[in-house]
Tab-separated table of C-alpha atoms in Angstrom:
chain	number	residue	atom	x	y	z
A	1	MET	CA	28.095	4.282	-65.876
A	2	LYS	CA	31.709	4.343	-64.751
A	3	PHE	CA	30.999	7.477	-62.663
A	4	TYR	CA	28.242	5.701	-60.727
A	5	VAL	CA	30.507	2.726	-60.041
A	6	ILE	CA	33.266	4.991	-58.729
A	7	ALA	CA	30.763	6.905	-56.582
A	8	ALA	CA	29.373	3.679	-55.124
A	9	VAL	CA	32.877	2.467	-54.292
A	10	LEU	CA	33.699	5.777	-52.590
A	11	VAL	CA	30.488	5.605	-50.544
A	12	LEU	CA	31.295	2.054	-49.444
A	13	LEU	CA	34.811	3.094	-48.445
A	14	LEU	CA	33.450	6.040	-46.469
A	15	VAL	CA	30.959	3.813	-44.649
A	16	ALA	CA	33.723	1.339	-43.847
A	17	VAL	CA	35.976	4.084	-42.476
A	18	VAL	CA	33.152	5.481	-40.317
A	19	ALA	CA	32.285	1.995	-39.069
A	20	MET	CA	35.917	1.252	-38.197
A	21	THR	CA	36.198	4.586	-36.386
A	22	ALA	CA	33.009	3.959	-34.438
A	23	TYR	CA	34.151	0.480	-33.521
A	24	ALA	CA	37.495	1.761	-32.337
A	25	GLY	CA	35.784	4.155	-29.973
A	26	GLU	CA	36.801	7.576	-28.718
A	27	PRO	CA	40.342	8.047	-27.414
A	28	LEU	CA	40.400	7.964	-23.613
A	29	SER	CA	43.278	8.872	-21.321
A	30	LEU	CA	43.422	8.209	-17.600
A	31	GLU	CA	42.808	11.886	-16.853
A	32	GLN	CA	39.739	11.916	-19.101
A	33	ALA	CA	38.413	8.765	-17.443
A	34	VAL	CA	38.778	10.327	-13.983
A	35	GLU	CA	37.121	13.540	-15.180
A	36	ALA	CA	34.197	11.579	-16.597
A	37	ALA	CA	33.751	9.700	-13.317
A	38	LEU	CA	33.780	12.893	-11.252
A	39	LYS	CA	31.092	14.256	-13.539
A	40	ASN	CA	28.850	11.227	-13.969
A	41	HIS	CA	29.210	8.750	-11.105
A	42	PRO	CA	25.993	8.281	-9.082
A	43	ASN	CA	27.906	7.911	-5.799
A	44	LEU	CA	29.262	11.438	-6.131
A	45	LYS	CA	25.836	12.805	-6.982
A	46	ALA	CA	24.522	11.107	-3.845
A	47	ALA	CA	27.373	12.658	-1.822
A	48	ASP	CA	26.534	16.093	-3.256
A	49	SER	CA	22.915	15.644	-2.223
A	50	GLN	CA	24.013	14.627	1.266
A	51	VAL	CA	26.059	17.824	1.576
A	52	GLU	CA	23.120	19.915	0.379
A	53	GLY	CA	20.873	18.252	2.951
A	54	ALA	CA	23.395	18.931	5.736
A	55	GLN	CA	23.664	22.583	4.682
A	56	ALA	CA	19.882	22.863	4.723
A	57	ASN	CA	19.908	21.458	8.256
A	58	VAL	CA	22.211	24.305	9.320
A	59	LEU	CA	19.591	26.776	8.140
A	60	LYS	CA	16.926	24.767	9.948
A	61	SER	CA	18.890	24.867	13.200
A	62	LYS	CA	18.947	28.685	13.133
A	63	SER	CA	15.175	28.754	13.309
A	64	GLY	CA	15.411	28.206	17.076
A	65	PHE	CA	16.269	31.897	17.500
A	66	LEU	CA	13.384	33.137	15.352
A	67	PRO	CA	9.747	33.641	16.368
A	68	LYS	CA	7.068	31.191	15.315
A	69	VAL	CA	4.035	32.905	13.786
A	70	THR	CA	0.808	31.017	13.115
A	71	LEU	CA	-2.571	32.038	11.768
A	72	SER	CA	-5.548	29.765	12.429
A	73	GLU	CA	-9.300	29.702	11.837
A	74	THR	CA	-11.432	27.521	14.156
A	75	TRP	CA	-15.174	26.809	13.954
A	76	SER	CA	-17.108	25.438	16.907
A	77	ARG	CA	-20.766	24.858	17.810
A	78	THR	CA	-21.990	23.889	21.281
A	79	ASP	CA	-24.860	24.014	23.781
A	80	ASN	CA	-22.575	23.589	26.798
A	81	PRO	CA	-23.698	26.309	29.242
A	82	LEU	CA	-20.222	27.461	30.225
A	83	MET	CA	-18.911	27.411	26.653
A	84	VAL	CA	-21.972	29.248	25.305
A	85	LEU	CA	-21.532	32.020	27.865
A	86	GLY	CA	-17.817	32.185	27.118
A	87	THR	CA	-18.500	32.339	23.387
A	88	LYS	CA	-20.928	35.237	23.856
A	89	LEU	CA	-18.333	37.038	25.958
A	90	ASN	CA	-15.695	36.477	23.256
A	91	GLN	CA	-18.116	37.744	20.598
A	92	ALA	CA	-19.047	40.732	22.827
A	93	SER	CA	-22.712	39.805	22.396
A	94	VAL	CA	-23.784	39.292	26.051
A	95	THR	CA	-27.164	40.766	27.035
A	96	PRO	CA	-28.912	40.942	30.455
A	97	SER	CA	-31.267	38.145	29.397
A	98	ASP	CA	-28.271	35.800	29.062
A	99	PHE	CA	-27.991	35.791	32.851
A	100	ASP	CA	-31.480	34.369	33.306
A	101	PRO	CA	-30.914	31.027	35.128
A	102	VAL	CA	-33.260	29.248	32.731
A	103	VAL	CA	-31.337	30.541	29.729
A	104	MET	CA	-27.961	29.928	31.342
A	105	ASN	CA	-28.771	26.350	32.290
A	106	ALA	CA	-30.284	25.362	28.944
A	107	PRO	CA	-28.895	27.681	26.260
A	108	ASP	CA	-29.579	27.307	22.572
A	109	PRO	CA	-26.691	25.896	20.490
A	110	MET	CA	-24.268	28.579	19.375
A	111	SER	CA	-21.622	28.751	16.655
A	112	ASN	CA	-18.347	30.620	16.771
A	113	TYR	CA	-15.621	31.404	14.267
A	114	ASN	CA	-12.282	32.187	15.881
A	115	THR	CA	-9.441	33.785	13.935
A	116	ARG	CA	-6.185	33.748	15.870
A	117	LEU	CA	-2.769	35.210	15.150
A	118	ALA	CA	-0.167	33.772	17.560
A	119	VAL	CA	3.520	34.552	18.044
A	120	ILE	CA	5.999	32.557	20.159
A	121	GLN	CA	9.482	33.980	20.747
A	122	PRO	CA	12.089	31.750	22.448
A	123	VAL	CA	14.155	33.708	24.966
A	124	PHE	CA	16.224	31.135	26.839
A	125	ASN	CA	16.208	27.346	26.580
A	126	GLY	CA	19.466	26.390	28.235
A	127	GLY	CA	21.483	26.941	25.075
A	128	LYS	CA	19.575	24.438	22.928
A	129	GLU	CA	19.577	26.787	19.957
A	130	TYR	CA	23.327	27.503	20.078
A	131	LEU	CA	24.173	23.845	20.503
A	132	GLY	CA	21.779	22.886	17.694
A	133	ILE	CA	23.557	25.238	15.279
A	134	LYS	CA	26.945	23.882	16.369
A	135	GLN	CA	25.817	20.302	15.779
A	136	ALA	CA	24.348	21.122	12.385
A	137	ARG	CA	27.568	22.818	11.293
A	138	LEU	CA	29.667	19.891	12.474
A	139	ALA	CA	27.402	17.516	10.547
A	140	SER	CA	27.682	19.718	7.445
A	141	GLU	CA	31.497	19.750	7.666
A	142	ALA	CA	31.520	15.967	8.144
A	143	ALA	CA	29.323	15.519	5.058
A	144	ALA	CA	31.723	17.699	3.061
A	145	GLN	CA	34.646	15.512	4.166
A	146	ASP	CA	32.677	12.391	3.249
A	147	ARG	CA	32.171	13.846	-0.214
A	148	VAL	CA	35.925	14.424	-0.582
A	149	ARG	CA	36.568	10.811	0.409
A	150	ALA	CA	33.915	9.607	-2.011
A	151	ARG	CA	35.704	11.507	-4.793
A	152	GLN	CA	39.019	9.924	-3.838
A	153	GLU	CA	37.555	6.423	-3.774
A	154	THR	CA	35.840	7.016	-7.124
A	155	MET	CA	39.127	8.197	-8.621
A	156	PHE	CA	40.911	5.131	-7.242
A	157	ASN	CA	38.295	2.799	-8.719
A	158	VAL	CA	38.717	4.483	-12.101
A	159	VAL	CA	42.511	4.267	-11.915
A	160	LYS	CA	42.350	0.600	-10.957
A	161	ALA	CA	39.823	-0.187	-13.700
A	162	PHE	CA	41.843	1.795	-16.271
A	163	TYR	CA	45.019	-0.117	-15.433
A	164	GLY	CA	42.951	-3.309	-15.423
A	165	LEU	CA	41.912	-2.649	-19.017
A	166	LEU	CA	45.516	-1.919	-20.008
A	167	LEU	CA	46.543	-5.195	-18.353
A	168	ALA	CA	43.772	-7.115	-20.126
A	169	LYS	CA	44.880	-5.710	-23.479
A	170	GLU	CA	48.497	-6.653	-22.797
A	171	TYR	CA	47.412	-10.127	-21.727
A	172	ASP	CA	45.521	-10.399	-24.999
A	173	LYS	CA	48.651	-9.402	-26.928
A	174	VAL	CA	50.654	-12.069	-25.091
A	175	ALA	CA	47.955	-14.626	-25.849
A	176	ILE	CA	47.908	-13.743	-29.550
A	177	GLN	CA	51.690	-13.832	-29.699
A	178	SER	CA	51.725	-17.193	-27.905
A	179	LEU	CA	49.066	-18.481	-30.291
A	180	GLU	CA	51.279	-17.588	-33.242
A	181	THR	CA	54.214	-19.322	-31.578
A	182	SER	CA	52.141	-22.452	-30.887
A	183	ALA	CA	50.887	-22.503	-34.476
A	184	ALA	CA	54.494	-22.316	-35.670
A	185	ASN	CA	55.413	-25.205	-33.374
A	186	VAL	CA	52.577	-27.283	-34.825
A	187	LYS	CA	53.826	-26.622	-38.369
A	188	LEU	CA	57.363	-27.486	-37.322
A	189	ALA	CA	56.218	-30.734	-35.672
A	190	GLU	CA	54.166	-31.646	-38.760
A	191	ALA	CA	57.147	-31.056	-41.019
A	192	ARG	CA	59.458	-33.155	-38.858
A	193	PHE	CA	56.794	-35.880	-38.517
A	194	LYS	CA	56.384	-36.066	-42.294
A	195	ALA	CA	60.151	-36.265	-42.599
A	196	GLY	CA	60.148	-39.154	-40.120
A	197	ALA	CA	62.338	-37.249	-37.667
A	198	VAL	CA	59.883	-37.379	-34.733
A	199	LEU	CA	57.083	-39.550	-33.471
A	200	GLN	CA	53.403	-38.752	-33.907
A	201	SER	CA	53.243	-38.090	-30.176
A	202	ASP	CA	55.283	-34.906	-30.695
A	203	LEU	CA	52.742	-33.671	-33.239
A	204	LEU	CA	49.855	-34.474	-30.885
A	205	ARG	CA	51.536	-32.652	-28.015
A	206	ALA	CA	52.060	-29.599	-30.207
A	207	LYS	CA	48.383	-29.633	-31.194
A	208	VAL	CA	47.279	-29.986	-27.554
A	209	GLN	CA	49.503	-27.050	-26.636
A	210	TYR	CA	47.992	-25.025	-29.481
A	211	ALA	CA	44.463	-25.816	-28.274
A	212	GLU	CA	45.324	-24.722	-24.731
A	213	VAL	CA	46.869	-21.467	-25.922
A	214	LYS	CA	43.876	-20.870	-28.182
A	215	GLU	CA	41.602	-21.266	-25.175
A	216	MET	CA	43.789	-18.800	-23.278
A	217	ALA	CA	43.465	-16.355	-26.167
A	218	GLY	CA	39.684	-16.687	-26.037
A	219	ARG	CA	39.665	-15.980	-22.308
A	220	SER	CA	41.932	-12.983	-22.748
A	221	GLY	CA	39.614	-11.571	-25.430
A	222	ASN	CA	36.657	-11.871	-23.098
A	223	GLY	CA	38.791	-10.365	-20.360
A	224	VAL	CA	39.294	-7.240	-22.457
A	225	LYS	CA	35.535	-6.855	-22.925
A	226	LEU	CA	34.856	-7.348	-19.221
A	227	ALA	CA	37.636	-4.926	-18.235
A	228	ALA	CA	36.179	-2.306	-20.620
A	229	ALA	CA	32.726	-2.728	-19.049
A	230	ASN	CA	34.288	-2.454	-15.589
A	231	LEU	CA	35.982	0.807	-16.550
A	232	ASN	CA	32.699	2.198	-17.867
A	233	PHE	CA	31.026	1.199	-14.605
A	234	ALA	CA	33.737	2.973	-12.617
A	235	MET	CA	33.242	6.098	-14.753
A	236	GLY	CA	29.458	6.000	-14.326
A	237	VAL	CA	28.779	5.757	-18.070
A	238	PRO	CA	26.839	3.084	-20.010
A	239	GLN	CA	28.770	-0.171	-19.919
A	240	GLU	CA	28.380	-0.720	-23.668
A	241	ALA	CA	30.230	2.529	-24.461
A	242	GLU	CA	33.423	1.982	-26.462
A	243	TYR	CA	36.676	3.836	-25.855
A	244	ALA	CA	40.213	3.448	-27.154
A	245	VAL	CA	42.267	3.729	-23.979
A	246	GLU	CA	45.546	5.582	-24.281
A	247	GLY	CA	48.514	4.834	-22.070
A	248	ALA	CA	50.761	2.008	-20.953
A	249	LEU	CA	51.737	0.301	-17.740
A	250	SER	CA	54.971	1.796	-16.467
A	251	SER	CA	56.873	1.481	-13.220
A	252	GLN	CA	55.889	3.874	-10.396
A	253	GLU	CA	58.654	4.695	-7.925
A	254	LEU	CA	58.502	5.442	-4.203
A	255	LYS	CA	58.918	9.180	-3.666
A	256	GLU	CA	58.353	9.677	0.087
A	257	ASP	CA	59.416	7.953	3.266
A	258	LEU	CA	56.937	5.822	5.206
A	259	GLU	CA	56.819	7.856	8.401
A	260	GLY	CA	56.206	11.073	6.486
A	261	MET	CA	53.300	9.504	4.602
A	262	ILE	CA	51.774	8.162	7.827
A	263	SER	CA	52.017	11.578	9.468
A	264	GLY	CA	50.458	13.215	6.418
A	265	ALA	CA	47.659	10.660	6.243
A	266	LEU	CA	46.599	11.336	9.838
A	267	SER	CA	46.060	14.995	8.959
A	268	LEU	CA	44.828	14.635	5.378
A	269	ARG	CA	42.470	11.663	5.362
A	270	PRO	CA	38.977	13.155	4.874
A	271	ASP	CA	37.182	10.129	6.306
A	272	LEU	CA	39.269	10.401	9.490
A	273	SER	CA	38.440	14.117	9.661
A	274	SER	CA	34.761	13.267	9.175
A	275	LEU	CA	34.850	10.809	12.058
A	276	GLY	CA	36.552	13.413	14.238
A	277	LEU	CA	33.783	15.900	13.461
A	278	ASN	CA	31.150	13.284	14.246
A	279	ARG	CA	32.909	12.614	17.553
A	280	LYS	CA	32.740	16.331	18.400
A	281	ASN	CA	29.082	16.285	17.420
A	282	ALA	CA	28.452	13.400	19.788
A	283	GLU	CA	30.214	15.285	22.596
A	284	THR	CA	28.078	18.343	21.865
A	285	ASN	CA	25.010	16.145	22.059
A	286	VAL	CA	25.858	15.453	25.707
A	287	SER	CA	25.581	19.179	26.436
A	288	GLN	CA	22.388	19.258	24.367
A	289	ALA	CA	20.840	16.548	26.526
A	290	ARG	CA	21.804	18.412	29.715
A	291	THR	CA	19.871	21.515	28.673
A	292	ASP	CA	16.697	19.784	29.859
A	293	TYR	CA	17.958	20.323	33.423
A	294	VAL	CA	17.834	24.110	32.903
A	295	PRO	CA	14.649	26.256	33.053
A	296	SER	CA	13.327	27.744	29.835
A	297	LEU	CA	11.720	31.124	29.150
A	298	ASN	CA	9.503	31.915	26.175
A	299	LEU	CA	7.298	34.881	25.272
A	300	MET	CA	3.902	34.362	23.715
A	301	GLY	CA	1.419	36.773	22.199
A	302	GLN	CA	-1.862	36.296	20.409
A	303	ALA	CA	-4.737	38.262	18.914
A	304	ASP	CA	-8.232	36.758	18.543
A	305	TRP	CA	-11.247	37.696	16.456
A	306	ASN	CA	-14.519	35.941	17.336
A	307	SER	CA	-17.761	36.067	15.359
A	308	ASP	CA	-20.846	34.053	14.520
A	309	ARG	CA	-19.869	34.191	10.841
A	310	LEU	CA	-16.766	33.191	8.898
A	311	ALA	CA	-13.989	35.806	8.838
A	312	GLY	CA	-16.078	38.087	11.027
A	313	SER	CA	-14.590	40.575	13.465
A	314	ASP	CA	-17.388	41.182	15.952
A	315	ALA	CA	-14.974	41.124	18.894
A	316	LYS	CA	-11.224	41.460	19.114
A	317	SER	CA	-8.989	40.511	22.043
A	318	TRP	CA	-5.306	40.084	22.705
A	319	ALA	CA	-3.036	38.442	25.245
A	320	VAL	CA	0.669	38.548	26.100
A	321	MET	CA	2.338	35.851	28.204
A	322	ALA	CA	5.768	35.041	29.547
A	323	VAL	CA	6.199	31.334	30.249
A	324	LEU	CA	8.939	30.191	32.622
A	325	GLN	CA	9.183	26.414	32.800
A	326	TRP	CA	11.500	24.212	34.849
A	327	ASN	CA	11.502	20.464	34.609
A	328	LEU	CA	11.953	19.448	38.259
A	329	PHE	CA	11.424	15.722	37.741
A	330	ASP	CA	10.589	13.819	34.557
A	331	GLY	CA	10.966	10.260	35.745
A	332	LEU	CA	14.738	10.185	35.016
A	333	VAL	CA	14.158	10.661	31.266
A	334	THR	CA	16.695	13.495	31.034
A	335	THR	CA	19.213	11.558	33.132
A	336	SER	CA	18.933	8.553	30.825
A	337	ARG	CA	19.338	10.756	27.750
A	338	VAL	CA	22.494	12.322	29.164
A	339	ARG	CA	23.941	8.907	29.936
A	340	GLU	CA	23.029	7.629	26.488
A	341	ALA	CA	24.651	10.652	24.821
A	342	SER	CA	27.792	10.206	26.967
A	343	ALA	CA	28.009	6.544	26.004
A	344	ASN	CA	27.641	7.414	22.326
A	345	ALA	CA	30.377	10.050	22.637
A	346	GLY	CA	32.652	7.448	24.194
A	347	ARG	CA	31.892	5.036	21.377
A	348	MET	CA	32.714	7.665	18.748
A	349	LYS	CA	36.020	8.433	20.490
A	350	ALA	CA	36.958	4.747	20.496
A	351	MET	CA	36.015	4.463	16.803
A	352	GLU	CA	38.204	7.460	15.991
A	353	GLU	CA	41.172	5.907	17.797
A	354	GLN	CA	40.593	2.642	15.958
A	355	MET	CA	40.401	4.403	12.620
A	356	ARG	CA	43.612	6.350	13.270
A	357	SER	CA	45.350	3.037	13.865
A	358	GLY	CA	43.675	1.582	10.769
A	359	VAL	CA	44.840	4.484	8.602
A	360	GLN	CA	48.422	3.907	9.678
A	361	LEU	CA	48.108	0.217	8.837
A	362	GLN	CA	46.605	0.988	5.414
A	363	VAL	CA	49.492	3.325	4.585
A	364	ARG	CA	52.046	0.751	5.723
A	365	GLN	CA	50.400	-2.021	3.714
A	366	ALA	CA	50.193	0.067	0.539
A	367	TYR	CA	53.772	1.271	1.011
A	368	TYR	CA	55.122	-2.256	1.445
A	369	ASN	CA	53.052	-3.481	-1.522
A	370	LEU	CA	54.533	-0.780	-3.721
A	371	GLN	CA	58.018	-1.593	-2.462
A	372	ALA	CA	57.516	-5.298	-3.160
A	373	SER	CA	56.109	-4.592	-6.621
A	374	LEU	CA	59.279	-2.714	-7.574
A	375	GLU	CA	61.334	-5.744	-6.586
A	376	ARG	CA	59.031	-7.990	-8.625
A	377	ILE	CA	59.354	-5.721	-11.651
A	378	ALA	CA	63.136	-5.935	-11.473
A	379	ALA	CA	62.977	-9.723	-11.165
A	380	THR	CA	60.374	-10.328	-13.881
A	381	SER	CA	61.960	-7.993	-16.436
A	382	SER	CA	65.130	-10.072	-16.441
A	383	SER	CA	63.163	-13.340	-16.403
A	384	VAL	CA	61.324	-12.342	-19.596
A	385	GLN	CA	64.601	-11.768	-21.408
A	386	GLU	CA	65.964	-15.040	-20.121
A	387	ALA	CA	62.782	-16.930	-21.081
A	388	GLU	CA	62.814	-15.452	-24.599
A	389	GLU	CA	66.449	-16.389	-25.102
A	390	GLY	CA	65.884	-19.842	-23.619
A	391	PHE	CA	62.915	-20.482	-25.899
A	392	ARG	CA	64.881	-19.334	-28.948
A	393	ILE	CA	67.760	-21.681	-28.106
A	394	VAL	CA	65.493	-24.690	-27.418
A	395	GLN	CA	63.552	-24.069	-30.629
A	396	LYS	CA	66.751	-23.964	-32.671
A	397	ARG	CA	67.965	-27.154	-31.020
A	398	TYR	CA	64.647	-28.850	-31.815
A	399	GLU	CA	64.876	-27.786	-35.451
A	400	ALA	CA	68.335	-29.358	-35.519
A	401	GLY	CA	67.023	-32.533	-33.873
A	402	MET	CA	69.088	-32.028	-30.736
A	403	THR	CA	66.199	-31.943	-28.226
A	404	THR	CA	62.587	-33.036	-27.824
A	405	LEU	CA	59.342	-31.198	-28.351
A	406	VAL	CA	58.641	-31.514	-24.634
A	407	ASP	CA	61.537	-29.144	-23.999
A	408	VAL	CA	60.165	-26.725	-26.595
A	409	LEU	CA	56.699	-26.727	-25.074
A	410	GLY	CA	58.155	-26.332	-21.592
A	411	ALA	CA	60.198	-23.348	-22.751
A	412	GLU	CA	57.107	-21.896	-24.419
A	413	ASN	CA	55.066	-22.228	-21.205
A	414	ALA	CA	57.900	-20.633	-19.235
A	415	LEU	CA	57.908	-17.721	-21.687
A	416	ILE	CA	54.140	-17.235	-21.332
A	417	ARG	CA	54.418	-17.300	-17.533
A	418	SER	CA	57.292	-14.816	-17.490
A	419	ARG	CA	55.491	-12.396	-19.812
A	420	THR	CA	52.236	-12.518	-17.888
A	421	GLY	CA	54.137	-12.327	-14.595
A	422	ALA	CA	55.947	-9.193	-15.758
A	423	LEU	CA	52.657	-7.604	-16.808
A	424	GLN	CA	51.031	-8.524	-13.489
A	425	ALA	CA	53.961	-7.009	-11.603
A	426	LEU	CA	53.576	-3.734	-13.515
A	427	TYR	CA	49.831	-3.705	-12.887
A	428	ASP	CA	50.291	-4.412	-9.183
A	429	ASN	CA	52.877	-1.635	-9.046
A	430	ASN	CA	50.544	0.926	-10.605
A	431	VAL	CA	47.606	-0.097	-8.419
A	432	ALA	CA	49.800	-0.078	-5.301
A	433	ALA	CA	50.972	3.466	-6.131
A	434	ALA	CA	47.355	4.634	-6.471
A	435	GLU	CA	46.365	2.733	-3.331
A	436	LEU	CA	49.169	4.416	-1.403
A	437	LYS	CA	47.879	7.838	-2.442
A	438	LEU	CA	44.360	6.791	-1.461
A	439	ALA	CA	45.568	5.569	1.945
A	440	ALA	CA	47.530	8.797	2.467
A	441	GLY	CA	44.564	10.959	1.435
A	442	THR	CA	46.448	12.617	-1.431
A	443	LEU	CA	44.748	11.011	-4.441
């Protein structure tokens, strides 16, 4: 009997340990979070598909140099005099009686099955094929750069969400610590009220402060849950997944000068490179539109089998043709297309210039934000120490009856603000460092 009791206890302990482990979630570092996002995020899968489509378009563009081969089977039935005579000629079934005027003018209906093998080989089309391949390759390179930028933005979102969860957890710790402090103040006020050393108003103020801090603790707990869901969203995993994040907010220093980062960003930013490739594509499209001014030459060949039955081969014929075509006037359609392509190329050039300026501004903004965050960290770190010491002194003075509870609560609020301000400064510093790398194209 004792053995069964011990076994049951062991089983319950094992279940409890497993449950606590499952609740805690898997350990997750920042590097693991980024790796998970690069593997799972739908945006990156969409970018991969876009690159595959652009690469397929390169293969499609090469088809302009290759012959087009078609095989067709056509059935027809007619009593049209000219078509009946032509059908008999194609079937090699003409007889002297077919030239009787009565027969020629009112022939019997006739059926024909035509099997045709046709080949068209482009020879010269003003360079359309070469330009088409060039445009497809430029589009493929632009899609590849867009994918790189999508990866960088995904990584930044993960980094920001990861630091956001660390911040939420630290906020929650501050809230819990403040809740303990407020509870202690309530007990102290109750003790002094019972001793007749303070008025009931002091006790009520302490309880109000406790209720406010308790509400803050509730919000911070919900903030942790929301931050965890946001991190899961950034990683592209189910939002209910549970992880135990590993790491802490620490100060990130400036390592490069501003001008060097701006210069590097202008050469490294993949989205700027993508826009440059699209601008070149638009310029190439102007040349593509102008090819309609140039004559084209194509070779054509076909073999025909005509019969009065399906898949018959009563008569065989062939033909070879060279087609030279020059569009002398098309109602200004080509002219309008060239102008439209030129206007679009000009627009793309202006957009590229605007983006180059925007990239410089983004780097400057992120650089200054990181610089300012370092100053805030230095200021808030000392303010936390001062607020802790100030609260300790005021609390001791209140215990000795040398000050009021209002001073204690004010010192407590100042301590909460300094702690949360220091945490916010660290978070802003870490995000600014990641944002600077994103703006410089080095993330």
